């Protein structure tokens, strides 16, 4: 997203129709804006139009008022519209279990200024990362999860998210399935990361299973979480080639590196408002 303190980004999607680009650019011009970047995509098969447009506004303009006005304009032309104001930092929660590679990577990127957000809290079903979270200066909430207490645990998690005004949850190898009730009640994006390109290797020790089958390609997939396990809209995927010379440890090491990089990129695109979701797919604007 632009470093311009007085800029906005809009994501629009809806039925394709003539003159949409002209209407959007015309509105921005007529309201004193200057387009910094614009991109669009048309799904010819579905007849759906997608656009991402970023524009600057005059120093004297109220960004929130402009965002509200553009939202109304988007509604008036039949577009589903989301507008973000530069400089605003959404509050983020990281859910994690014991694996810490994605956890550390996300926090260090955030602390270096790579992510325009506030990581407000850590939620875990284990205590393994509590001390290091305190060292990072981020509140840590240990909420054990079992089959018997899952509903109560999720209720406690949801109360925390609401209390802190969390707008995005990142599952940094959180080894629990979030229920449909949790996702529906939270009602905001949840990004998950998991291994992929390991055909038919579900369950425990996927890299061990892959090694025993002599796979030549491993990977990772970042996606938005839905009630269907690992079936949500895909944001980003990465792969790495392996050979018969690679040990199980090599596959695990390469796989974890892919998971870090893939999740990091997905989070970055989300925070930069580059992703539009429709049906079970995404449009990711570069």
PDB file of C-alpha atoms in Angstrom:
ATOM      1  CA  UNK A   1       0.000   0.000   0.000  1.00  0.00           C
ATOM      2  CA  UNK A   2       1.168   3.544  -0.695  1.00  0.00           C
ATOM      3  CA  UNK A   3       3.106   5.380   1.982  1.00  0.00           C
ATOM      4  CA  UNK A   4       0.956   8.434   1.274  1.00  0.00           C
ATOM      5  CA  UNK A   5      -0.739   9.279   4.573  1.00  0.00           C
ATOM      6  CA  UNK A   6      -3.809  10.516   2.689  1.00  0.00           C
ATOM      7  CA  UNK A   7      -4.562   7.615   0.404  1.00  0.00           C
ATOM      8  CA  UNK A   8      -7.248   4.971   0.202  1.00  0.00           C
ATOM      9  CA  UNK A   9      -7.573   1.536  -1.363  1.00  0.00           C
ATOM     10  CA  UNK A  10     -10.852   0.145  -2.627  1.00  0.00           C
ATOM     11  CA  UNK A  11     -11.658  -3.413  -3.631  1.00  0.00           C
ATOM     12  CA  UNK A  12     -14.738  -3.845  -5.800  1.00  0.00           C
ATOM     13  CA  UNK A  13     -16.441  -6.936  -7.182  1.00  0.00           C
ATOM     14  CA  UNK A  14     -19.751  -7.629  -8.828  1.00  0.00           C
ATOM     15  CA  UNK A  15     -21.565  -8.328 -12.092  1.00  0.00           C
ATOM     16  CA  UNK A  16     -19.607  -7.157 -15.099  1.00  0.00           C
ATOM     17  CA  UNK A  17     -21.125  -4.182 -16.890  1.00  0.00           C
ATOM     18  CA  UNK A  18     -20.032  -1.570 -19.376  1.00  0.00           C
ATOM     19  CA  UNK A  19     -18.251   1.536 -18.150  1.00  0.00           C
ATOM     20  CA  UNK A  20     -17.251   0.367 -14.659  1.00  0.00           C
ATOM     21  CA  UNK A  21     -13.635   1.509 -14.934  1.00  0.00           C
ATOM     22  CA  UNK A  22     -14.784   4.859 -16.251  1.00  0.00           C
ATOM     23  CA  UNK A  23     -17.347   5.270 -13.487  1.00  0.00           C
ATOM     24  CA  UNK A  24     -14.812   4.507 -10.746  1.00  0.00           C
ATOM     25  CA  UNK A  25     -12.081   6.744 -12.144  1.00  0.00           C
ATOM     26  CA  UNK A  26     -14.627   9.470 -12.813  1.00  0.00           C
ATOM     27  CA  UNK A  27     -15.880   9.415  -9.228  1.00  0.00           C
ATOM     28  CA  UNK A  28     -12.340   9.672  -7.880  1.00  0.00           C
ATOM     29  CA  UNK A  29     -11.511  12.578 -10.215  1.00  0.00           C
ATOM     30  CA  UNK A  30     -14.761  14.426  -9.481  1.00  0.00           C
ATOM     31  CA  UNK A  31     -14.087  14.128  -5.746  1.00  0.00           C
ATOM     32  CA  UNK A  32     -10.597  15.579  -5.917  1.00  0.00           C
ATOM     33  CA  UNK A  33      -8.648  12.313  -5.878  1.00  0.00           C
ATOM     34  CA  UNK A  34      -5.642  11.216  -7.895  1.00  0.00           C
ATOM     35  CA  UNK A  35      -5.291   7.546  -8.851  1.00  0.00           C
ATOM     36  CA  UNK A  36      -1.950   6.058  -7.767  1.00  0.00           C
ATOM     37  CA  UNK A  37      -2.516   2.509  -8.970  1.00  0.00           C
ATOM     38  CA  UNK A  38      -5.401   0.579 -10.497  1.00  0.00           C
ATOM     39  CA  UNK A  39      -5.840  -2.971 -11.650  1.00  0.00           C
ATOM     40  CA  UNK A  40      -8.821  -5.027 -12.723  1.00  0.00           C
ATOM     41  CA  UNK A  41      -9.776  -8.548 -13.685  1.00  0.00           C
ATOM     42  CA  UNK A  42     -12.808 -10.038 -15.406  1.00  0.00           C
ATOM     43  CA  UNK A  43     -13.890 -13.619 -14.903  1.00  0.00           C
ATOM     44  CA  UNK A  44     -15.335 -14.193 -18.362  1.00  0.00           C
ATOM     45  CA  UNK A  45     -16.923 -17.502 -17.425  1.00  0.00           C
ATOM     46  CA  UNK A  46     -18.713 -16.177 -14.336  1.00  0.00           C
ATOM     47  CA  UNK A  47     -19.284 -12.668 -15.712  1.00  0.00           C
ATOM     48  CA  UNK A  48     -17.782 -11.063 -12.608  1.00  0.00           C
ATOM     49  CA  UNK A  49     -15.682  -7.895 -12.544  1.00  0.00           C
ATOM     50  CA  UNK A  50     -12.972  -7.219  -9.964  1.00  0.00           C
ATOM     51  CA  UNK A  51     -10.997  -4.061  -9.343  1.00  0.00           C
ATOM     52  CA  UNK A  52      -8.440  -2.718  -6.924  1.00  0.00           C
ATOM     53  CA  UNK A  53      -7.848   1.009  -7.025  1.00  0.00           C
ATOM     54  CA  UNK A  54      -5.615   3.151  -4.837  1.00  0.00           C
ATOM     55  CA  UNK A  55      -5.846   6.928  -4.847  1.00  0.00           C
ATOM     56  CA  UNK A  56      -4.597   9.958  -2.942  1.00  0.00           C
ATOM     57  CA  UNK A  57      -6.835  12.668  -1.529  1.00  0.00           C
ATOM     58  CA  UNK A  58      -6.249  16.325  -0.686  1.00  0.00           C
ATOM     59  CA  UNK A  59      -4.588  17.072   2.644  1.00  0.00           C
ATOM     60  CA  UNK A  60      -7.693  18.890   3.819  1.00  0.00           C
ATOM     61  CA  UNK A  61     -10.059  15.992   3.082  1.00  0.00           C
ATOM     62  CA  UNK A  62     -11.364  13.674   5.778  1.00  0.00           C
ATOM     63  CA  UNK A  63     -10.268  10.128   4.762  1.00  0.00           C
ATOM     64  CA  UNK A  64     -13.140   8.496   6.640  1.00  0.00           C
ATOM     65  CA  UNK A  65     -15.689  10.728   4.964  1.00  0.00           C
ATOM     66  CA  UNK A  66     -14.212   9.972   1.543  1.00  0.00           C
ATOM     67  CA  UNK A  67     -14.198   6.231   2.318  1.00  0.00           C
ATOM     68  CA  UNK A  68     -17.848   6.354   3.383  1.00  0.00           C
ATOM     69  CA  UNK A  69     -18.806   8.283   0.268  1.00  0.00           C
ATOM     70  CA  UNK A  70     -16.979   5.868  -2.005  1.00  0.00           C
ATOM     71  CA  UNK A  71     -18.639   2.929  -0.245  1.00  0.00           C
ATOM     72  CA  UNK A  72     -22.016   4.436  -1.044  1.00  0.00           C
ATOM     73  CA  UNK A  73     -20.933   5.028  -4.628  1.00  0.00           C
ATOM     74  CA  UNK A  74     -19.836   1.390  -4.971  1.00  0.00           C
ATOM     75  CA  UNK A  75     -23.201   0.242  -3.668  1.00  0.00           C
ATOM     76  CA  UNK A  76     -24.972   2.508  -6.159  1.00  0.00           C
ATOM     77  CA  UNK A  77     -23.326   0.807  -9.150  1.00  0.00           C
ATOM     78  CA  UNK A  78     -24.007  -2.705  -7.855  1.00  0.00           C
ATOM     79  CA  UNK A  79     -20.527  -3.493  -6.594  1.00  0.00           C
ATOM     80  CA  UNK A  80     -19.539  -5.196  -3.359  1.00  0.00           C
ATOM     81  CA  UNK A  81     -17.110  -2.611  -2.028  1.00  0.00           C
ATOM     82  CA  UNK A  82     -14.456  -2.485   0.692  1.00  0.00           C
ATOM     83  CA  UNK A  83     -12.432   0.668   1.370  1.00  0.00           C
ATOM     84  CA  UNK A  84      -9.291   0.854   3.512  1.00  0.00           C
ATOM     85  CA  UNK A  85      -7.534   4.018   4.709  1.00  0.00           C
ATOM     86  CA  UNK A  86      -3.746   4.119   4.649  1.00  0.00           C
ATOM     87  CA  UNK A  87      -2.165   4.380   8.059  1.00  0.00           C
ATOM     88  CA  UNK A  88      -4.872   2.377   9.782  1.00  0.00           C
ATOM     89  CA  UNK A  89      -3.468  -0.717  11.459  1.00  0.00           C
ATOM     90  CA  UNK A  90      -5.884  -3.602  11.992  1.00  0.00           C
ATOM     91  CA  UNK A  91      -5.499  -5.615  15.183  1.00  0.00           C
ATOM     92  CA  UNK A  92      -4.268  -9.164  14.628  1.00  0.00           C
ATOM     93  CA  UNK A  93      -4.256 -12.296  16.796  1.00  0.00           C
ATOM     94  CA  UNK A  94      -1.872 -15.199  16.231  1.00  0.00           C
ATOM     95  CA  UNK A  95      -3.099 -18.695  17.092  1.00  0.00           C
ATOM     96  CA  UNK A  96      -0.240 -21.169  17.615  1.00  0.00           C
ATOM     97  CA  UNK A  97       0.405 -24.576  19.185  1.00  0.00           C
ATOM     98  CA  UNK A  98       3.970 -25.913  19.591  1.00  0.00           C
ATOM     99  CA  UNK A  99       5.590 -25.476  16.168  1.00  0.00           C
ATOM    100  CA  UNK A 100       7.206 -22.044  16.323  1.00  0.00           C
ATOM    101  CA  UNK A 101       8.727 -21.399  12.863  1.00  0.00           C
ATOM    102  CA  UNK A 102       5.778 -19.442  11.443  1.00  0.00           C
ATOM    103  CA  UNK A 103       5.166 -17.784  14.815  1.00  0.00           C
ATOM    104  CA  UNK A 104       8.660 -16.271  15.038  1.00  0.00           C
ATOM    105  CA  UNK A 105       8.738 -15.328  11.367  1.00  0.00           C
ATOM    106  CA  UNK A 106       5.479 -13.372  11.548  1.00  0.00           C
ATOM    107  CA  UNK A 107       6.426 -11.474  14.690  1.00  0.00           C
ATOM    108  CA  UNK A 108       9.917 -10.559  13.476  1.00  0.00           C
ATOM    109  CA  UNK A 109       8.491  -9.296  10.172  1.00  0.00           C
ATOM    110  CA  UNK A 110       5.975  -7.224  12.114  1.00  0.00           C
ATOM    111  CA  UNK A 111       8.599  -5.819  14.471  1.00  0.00           C
ATOM    112  CA  UNK A 112      10.759  -4.844  11.490  1.00  0.00           C
ATOM    113  CA  UNK A 113       7.879  -2.770  10.121  1.00  0.00           C
ATOM    114  CA  UNK A 114       6.975  -5.114   7.270  1.00  0.00           C
ATOM    115  CA  UNK A 115       3.340  -5.506   8.314  1.00  0.00           C
ATOM    116  CA  UNK A 116       0.928  -2.551   8.703  1.00  0.00           C
ATOM    117  CA  UNK A 117      -0.930  -4.030  11.668  1.00  0.00           C
ATOM    118  CA  UNK A 118      -0.861  -4.467  15.425  1.00  0.00           C
ATOM    119  CA  UNK A 119      -0.274  -7.984  16.739  1.00  0.00           C
ATOM    120  CA  UNK A 120      -2.359  -7.643  19.860  1.00  0.00           C
ATOM    121  CA  UNK A 121      -2.338 -11.109  21.359  1.00  0.00           C
ATOM    122  CA  UNK A 122      -1.195 -14.704  21.097  1.00  0.00           C
ATOM    123  CA  UNK A 123      -3.596 -17.578  21.711  1.00  0.00           C
ATOM    124  CA  UNK A 124      -2.320 -21.115  22.243  1.00  0.00           C
ATOM    125  CA  UNK A 125      -3.551 -24.476  23.428  1.00  0.00           C
ATOM    126  CA  UNK A 126      -0.089 -25.100  24.920  1.00  0.00           C
ATOM    127  CA  UNK A 127       2.267 -23.136  27.165  1.00  0.00           C
ATOM    128  CA  UNK A 128       5.465 -23.814  25.212  1.00  0.00           C
ATOM    129  CA  UNK A 129       5.735 -20.335  23.666  1.00  0.00           C
ATOM    130  CA  UNK A 130       4.551 -18.285  26.628  1.00  0.00           C
ATOM    131  CA  UNK A 131       7.974 -17.080  27.780  1.00  0.00           C
ATOM    132  CA  UNK A 132       9.149 -16.091  24.313  1.00  0.00           C
ATOM    133  CA  UNK A 133       5.874 -14.259  23.714  1.00  0.00           C
ATOM    134  CA  UNK A 134       6.472 -12.243  26.873  1.00  0.00           C
ATOM    135  CA  UNK A 135       9.951 -11.428  25.562  1.00  0.00           C
ATOM    136  CA  UNK A 136       8.322 -10.095  22.408  1.00  0.00           C
ATOM    137  CA  UNK A 137       6.022  -8.004  24.594  1.00  0.00           C
ATOM    138  CA  UNK A 138       2.824  -9.581  23.307  1.00  0.00           C
ATOM    139  CA  UNK A 139       0.083 -10.815  25.691  1.00  0.00           C
ATOM    140  CA  UNK A 140      -0.135 -14.628  25.708  1.00  0.00           C
ATOM    141  CA  UNK A 141      -3.335 -16.505  26.458  1.00  0.00           C
ATOM    142  CA  UNK A 142      -3.115 -20.211  27.207  1.00  0.00           C
ATOM    143  CA  UNK A 143      -6.469 -21.841  26.497  1.00  0.00           C
ATOM    144  CA  UNK A 144      -6.292 -25.656  26.587  1.00  0.00           C
ATOM    145  CA  UNK A 145      -8.508 -27.413  24.059  1.00  0.00           C
ATOM    146  CA  UNK A 146      -9.863 -30.938  24.371  1.00  0.00           C
ATOM    147  CA  UNK A 147     -12.790 -32.745  22.845  1.00  0.00           C
ATOM    148  CA  UNK A 148     -14.667 -32.273  26.102  1.00  0.00           C
ATOM    149  CA  UNK A 149     -14.087 -28.514  26.478  1.00  0.00           C
ATOM    150  CA  UNK A 150     -13.801 -27.370  22.838  1.00  0.00           C
ATOM    151  CA  UNK A 151     -17.007 -25.304  22.887  1.00  0.00           C
ATOM    152  CA  UNK A 152     -16.046 -23.545  26.128  1.00  0.00           C
ATOM    153  CA  UNK A 153     -12.489 -22.954  24.866  1.00  0.00           C
ATOM    154  CA  UNK A 154     -13.737 -21.391  21.645  1.00  0.00           C
ATOM    155  CA  UNK A 155     -16.165 -19.205  23.589  1.00  0.00           C
ATOM    156  CA  UNK A 156     -13.231 -17.938  25.664  1.00  0.00           C
ATOM    157  CA  UNK A 157     -11.207 -17.317  22.503  1.00  0.00           C
ATOM    158  CA  UNK A 158     -14.070 -15.424  20.866  1.00  0.00           C
ATOM    159  CA  UNK A 159     -14.531 -13.261  23.960  1.00  0.00           C
ATOM    160  CA  UNK A 160     -10.849 -12.298  23.779  1.00  0.00           C
ATOM    161  CA  UNK A 161     -11.045 -11.466  20.089  1.00  0.00           C
ATOM    162  CA  UNK A 162     -14.111  -9.286  20.621  1.00  0.00           C
ATOM    163  CA  UNK A 163     -12.622  -7.577  23.668  1.00  0.00           C
ATOM    164  CA  UNK A 164      -9.449  -6.654  21.763  1.00  0.00           C
ATOM    165  CA  UNK A 165     -11.226  -5.664  18.545  1.00  0.00           C
ATOM    166  CA  UNK A 166      -9.340  -8.267  16.496  1.00  0.00           C
ATOM    167  CA  UNK A 167      -9.875  -7.994  12.740  1.00  0.00           C
ATOM    168  CA  UNK A 168      -7.681 -10.869  11.537  1.00  0.00           C
ATOM    169  CA  UNK A 169      -6.664 -14.227  13.002  1.00  0.00           C
ATOM    170  CA  UNK A 170      -3.539 -15.952  11.702  1.00  0.00           C
ATOM    171  CA  UNK A 171      -3.245 -19.677  12.369  1.00  0.00           C
ATOM    172  CA  UNK A 172       0.537 -20.049  12.614  1.00  0.00           C
ATOM    173  CA  UNK A 173       0.487 -23.859  12.724  1.00  0.00           C
ATOM    174  CA  UNK A 174      -2.305 -23.907  15.280  1.00  0.00           C
ATOM    175  CA  UNK A 175      -3.020 -27.612  15.422  1.00  0.00           C
ATOM    176  CA  UNK A 176      -6.718 -27.383  16.150  1.00  0.00           C
ATOM    177  CA  UNK A 177      -9.675 -27.195  13.786  1.00  0.00           C
ATOM    178  CA  UNK A 178     -11.740 -24.053  14.272  1.00  0.00           C
ATOM    179  CA  UNK A 179     -15.420 -24.961  14.308  1.00  0.00           C
ATOM    180  CA  UNK A 180     -18.045 -23.572  11.957  1.00  0.00           C
ATOM    181  CA  UNK A 181     -19.614 -21.842  14.958  1.00  0.00           C
ATOM    182  CA  UNK A 182     -16.305 -20.136  15.792  1.00  0.00           C
ATOM    183  CA  UNK A 183     -15.762 -18.924  12.230  1.00  0.00           C
ATOM    184  CA  UNK A 184     -19.344 -17.730  11.846  1.00  0.00           C
ATOM    185  CA  UNK A 185     -19.348 -15.936  15.209  1.00  0.00           C
ATOM    186  CA  UNK A 186     -15.981 -14.273  14.626  1.00  0.00           C
ATOM    187  CA  UNK A 187     -17.139 -13.199  11.181  1.00  0.00           C
ATOM    188  CA  UNK A 188     -13.746 -11.885  10.078  1.00  0.00           C
ATOM    189  CA  UNK A 189     -10.890 -13.374   8.041  1.00  0.00           C
ATOM    190  CA  UNK A 190      -8.840 -16.268   9.367  1.00  0.00           C
ATOM    191  CA  UNK A 191      -5.692 -17.226   7.457  1.00  0.00           C
ATOM    192  CA  UNK A 192      -4.334 -20.756   7.786  1.00  0.00           C
ATOM    193  CA  UNK A 193      -1.169 -22.484   6.551  1.00  0.00           C
ATOM    194  CA  UNK A 194      -0.692 -26.161   5.862  1.00  0.00           C
ATOM    195  CA  UNK A 195       1.515 -28.515   3.905  1.00  0.00           C
ATOM    196  CA  UNK A 196       0.365 -29.308   0.390  1.00  0.00           C
ATOM    197  CA  UNK A 197       1.473 -31.131  -2.739  1.00  0.00           C
ATOM    198  CA  UNK A 198       1.782 -34.206  -0.564  1.00  0.00           C
ATOM    199  CA  UNK A 199      -0.936 -36.280  -2.251  1.00  0.00           C
ATOM    200  CA  UNK A 200      -3.002 -38.477   0.033  1.00  0.00           C
ATOM    201  CA  UNK A 201      -0.757 -37.862   3.025  1.00  0.00           C
ATOM    202  CA  UNK A 202      -3.336 -36.750   5.526  1.00  0.00           C
ATOM    203  CA  UNK A 203      -2.929 -37.137   9.260  1.00  0.00           C
ATOM    204  CA  UNK A 204       0.217 -37.420  11.317  1.00  0.00           C
ATOM    205  CA  UNK A 205       3.765 -37.084   9.989  1.00  0.00           C
ATOM    206  CA  UNK A 206       2.928 -36.078   6.403  1.00  0.00           C
ATOM    207  CA  UNK A 207       6.585 -35.559   5.474  1.00  0.00           C
ATOM    208  CA  UNK A 208       7.450 -39.040   6.709  1.00  0.00           C
ATOM    209  CA  UNK A 209       4.643 -40.426   4.547  1.00  0.00           C
ATOM    210  CA  UNK A 210       5.860 -38.399   1.581  1.00  0.00           C
ATOM    211  CA  UNK A 211       9.426 -39.601   2.022  1.00  0.00           C
ATOM    212  CA  UNK A 212       8.330 -43.216   2.124  1.00  0.00           C
ATOM    213  CA  UNK A 213       6.545 -42.720  -1.205  1.00  0.00           C
ATOM    214  CA  UNK A 214       9.508 -41.016  -2.841  1.00  0.00           C
ATOM    215  CA  UNK A 215       7.756 -37.756  -3.727  1.00  0.00           C
ATOM    216  CA  UNK A 216       9.596 -35.254  -5.891  1.00  0.00           C
ATOM    217  CA  UNK A 217       7.656 -32.135  -4.939  1.00  0.00           C
ATOM    218  CA  UNK A 218       6.588 -30.697  -1.585  1.00  0.00           C
ATOM    219  CA  UNK A 219       4.832 -27.453  -0.845  1.00  0.00           C
ATOM    220  CA  UNK A 220       2.714 -25.224   1.360  1.00  0.00           C
ATOM    221  CA  UNK A 221      -0.662 -23.565   0.948  1.00  0.00           C
ATOM    222  CA  UNK A 222      -2.011 -20.464   2.689  1.00  0.00           C
ATOM    223  CA  UNK A 223      -5.765 -20.048   2.553  1.00  0.00           C
ATOM    224  CA  UNK A 224      -8.714 -18.495   4.316  1.00  0.00           C
ATOM    225  CA  UNK A 225     -10.203 -20.886   6.839  1.00  0.00           C
ATOM    226  CA  UNK A 226     -13.724 -22.184   6.283  1.00  0.00           C
ATOM    227  CA  UNK A 227     -15.806 -24.830   8.056  1.00  0.00           C
ATOM    228  CA  UNK A 228     -14.505 -27.378   5.508  1.00  0.00           C
ATOM    229  CA  UNK A 229     -11.053 -28.404   6.711  1.00  0.00           C
ATOM    230  CA  UNK A 230      -8.269 -27.057   4.462  1.00  0.00           C
ATOM    231  CA  UNK A 231     -10.776 -26.353   1.677  1.00  0.00           C
ATOM    232  CA  UNK A 232     -10.968 -22.553   1.928  1.00  0.00           C
ATOM    233  CA  UNK A 233     -10.072 -20.027  -0.778  1.00  0.00           C
ATOM    234  CA  UNK A 234      -6.373 -20.329  -1.604  1.00  0.00           C
ATOM    235  CA  UNK A 235      -4.277 -17.165  -1.246  1.00  0.00           C
ATOM    236  CA  UNK A 236      -0.773 -18.392  -2.034  1.00  0.00           C
ATOM    237  CA  UNK A 237       1.132 -21.614  -2.686  1.00  0.00           C
ATOM    238  CA  UNK A 238       4.830 -22.466  -2.880  1.00  0.00           C
ATOM    239  CA  UNK A 239       6.695 -25.614  -3.874  1.00  0.00           C
ATOM    240  CA  UNK A 240      10.182 -27.077  -3.619  1.00  0.00           C
ATOM    241  CA  UNK A 241      11.723 -30.009  -5.491  1.00  0.00           C
ATOM    242  CA  UNK A 242      13.146 -32.912  -3.552  1.00  0.00           C
ATOM    243  CA  UNK A 243      15.037 -36.012  -4.644  1.00  0.00           C
ATOM    244  CA  UNK A 244      15.852 -39.494  -3.435  1.00  0.00           C
ATOM    245  CA  UNK A 245      18.902 -37.991  -1.717  1.00  0.00           C
ATOM    246  CA  UNK A 246      16.764 -35.953   0.683  1.00  0.00           C
ATOM    247  CA  UNK A 247      16.093 -37.395   4.118  1.00  0.00           C
ATOM    248  CA  UNK A 248      12.909 -36.990   6.121  1.00  0.00           C
ATOM    249  CA  UNK A 249      14.694 -34.243   8.056  1.00  0.00           C
ATOM    250  CA  UNK A 250      15.456 -32.468   4.766  1.00  0.00           C
ATOM    251  CA  UNK A 251      11.793 -32.591   3.776  1.00  0.00           C
ATOM    252  CA  UNK A 252      10.687 -31.253   7.152  1.00  0.00           C
ATOM    253  CA  UNK A 253      13.247 -28.429   7.003  1.00  0.00           C
ATOM    254  CA  UNK A 254      12.333 -27.458   3.442  1.00  0.00           C
ATOM    255  CA  UNK A 255       8.646 -27.781   4.216  1.00  0.00           C
ATOM    256  CA  UNK A 256       8.824 -25.509   7.254  1.00  0.00           C
ATOM    257  CA  UNK A 257      10.704 -22.900   5.265  1.00  0.00           C
ATOM    258  CA  UNK A 258       7.996 -23.025   2.598  1.00  0.00           C
ATOM    259  CA  UNK A 259       5.319 -22.668   5.275  1.00  0.00           C
ATOM    260  CA  UNK A 260       6.991 -19.543   6.676  1.00  0.00           C
ATOM    261  CA  UNK A 261       7.414 -17.871   3.304  1.00  0.00           C
ATOM    262  CA  UNK A 262       3.973 -18.804   2.019  1.00  0.00           C
ATOM    263  CA  UNK A 263       2.146 -17.632   5.134  1.00  0.00           C
ATOM    264  CA  UNK A 264       4.201 -14.431   5.282  1.00  0.00           C
ATOM    265  CA  UNK A 265       3.286 -13.552   1.704  1.00  0.00           C
ATOM    266  CA  UNK A 266      -0.404 -14.310   2.233  1.00  0.00           C
ATOM    267  CA  UNK A 267      -0.535 -12.117   5.334  1.00  0.00           C
ATOM    268  CA  UNK A 268       1.244  -9.306   3.501  1.00  0.00           C
ATOM    269  CA  UNK A 269      -1.225  -9.383   0.603  1.00  0.00           C
ATOM    270  CA  UNK A 270      -4.161  -9.425   2.996  1.00  0.00           C
ATOM    271  CA  UNK A 271      -2.887  -6.458   5.004  1.00  0.00           C
ATOM    272  CA  UNK A 272      -2.202  -4.545   1.780  1.00  0.00           C
ATOM    273  CA  UNK A 273      -5.827  -5.135   0.712  1.00  0.00           C
ATOM    274  CA  UNK A 274      -4.867  -7.038  -2.430  1.00  0.00           C
ATOM    275  CA  UNK A 275      -7.244  -9.991  -2.103  1.00  0.00           C
ATOM    276  CA  UNK A 276     -10.826 -10.403  -3.283  1.00  0.00           C
ATOM    277  CA  UNK A 277     -12.689 -13.597  -2.420  1.00  0.00           C
ATOM    278  CA  UNK A 278     -15.535 -14.954  -4.508  1.00  0.00           C
ATOM    279  CA  UNK A 279     -17.114 -18.383  -4.406  1.00  0.00           C
ATOM    280  CA  UNK A 280     -14.181 -20.518  -3.196  1.00  0.00           C
ATOM    281  CA  UNK A 281     -11.474 -18.647  -5.095  1.00  0.00           C
ATOM    282  CA  UNK A 282      -9.422 -15.518  -4.730  1.00  0.00           C
ATOM    283  CA  UNK A 283      -8.255 -12.736  -7.002  1.00  0.00           C
ATOM    284  CA  UNK A 284      -4.878 -11.460  -5.747  1.00  0.00           C
ATOM    285  CA  UNK A 285      -3.835  -8.150  -7.276  1.00  0.00           C
ATOM    286  CA  UNK A 286      -0.124  -7.482  -7.688  1.00  0.00           C
TER     287      UNK A 286
END
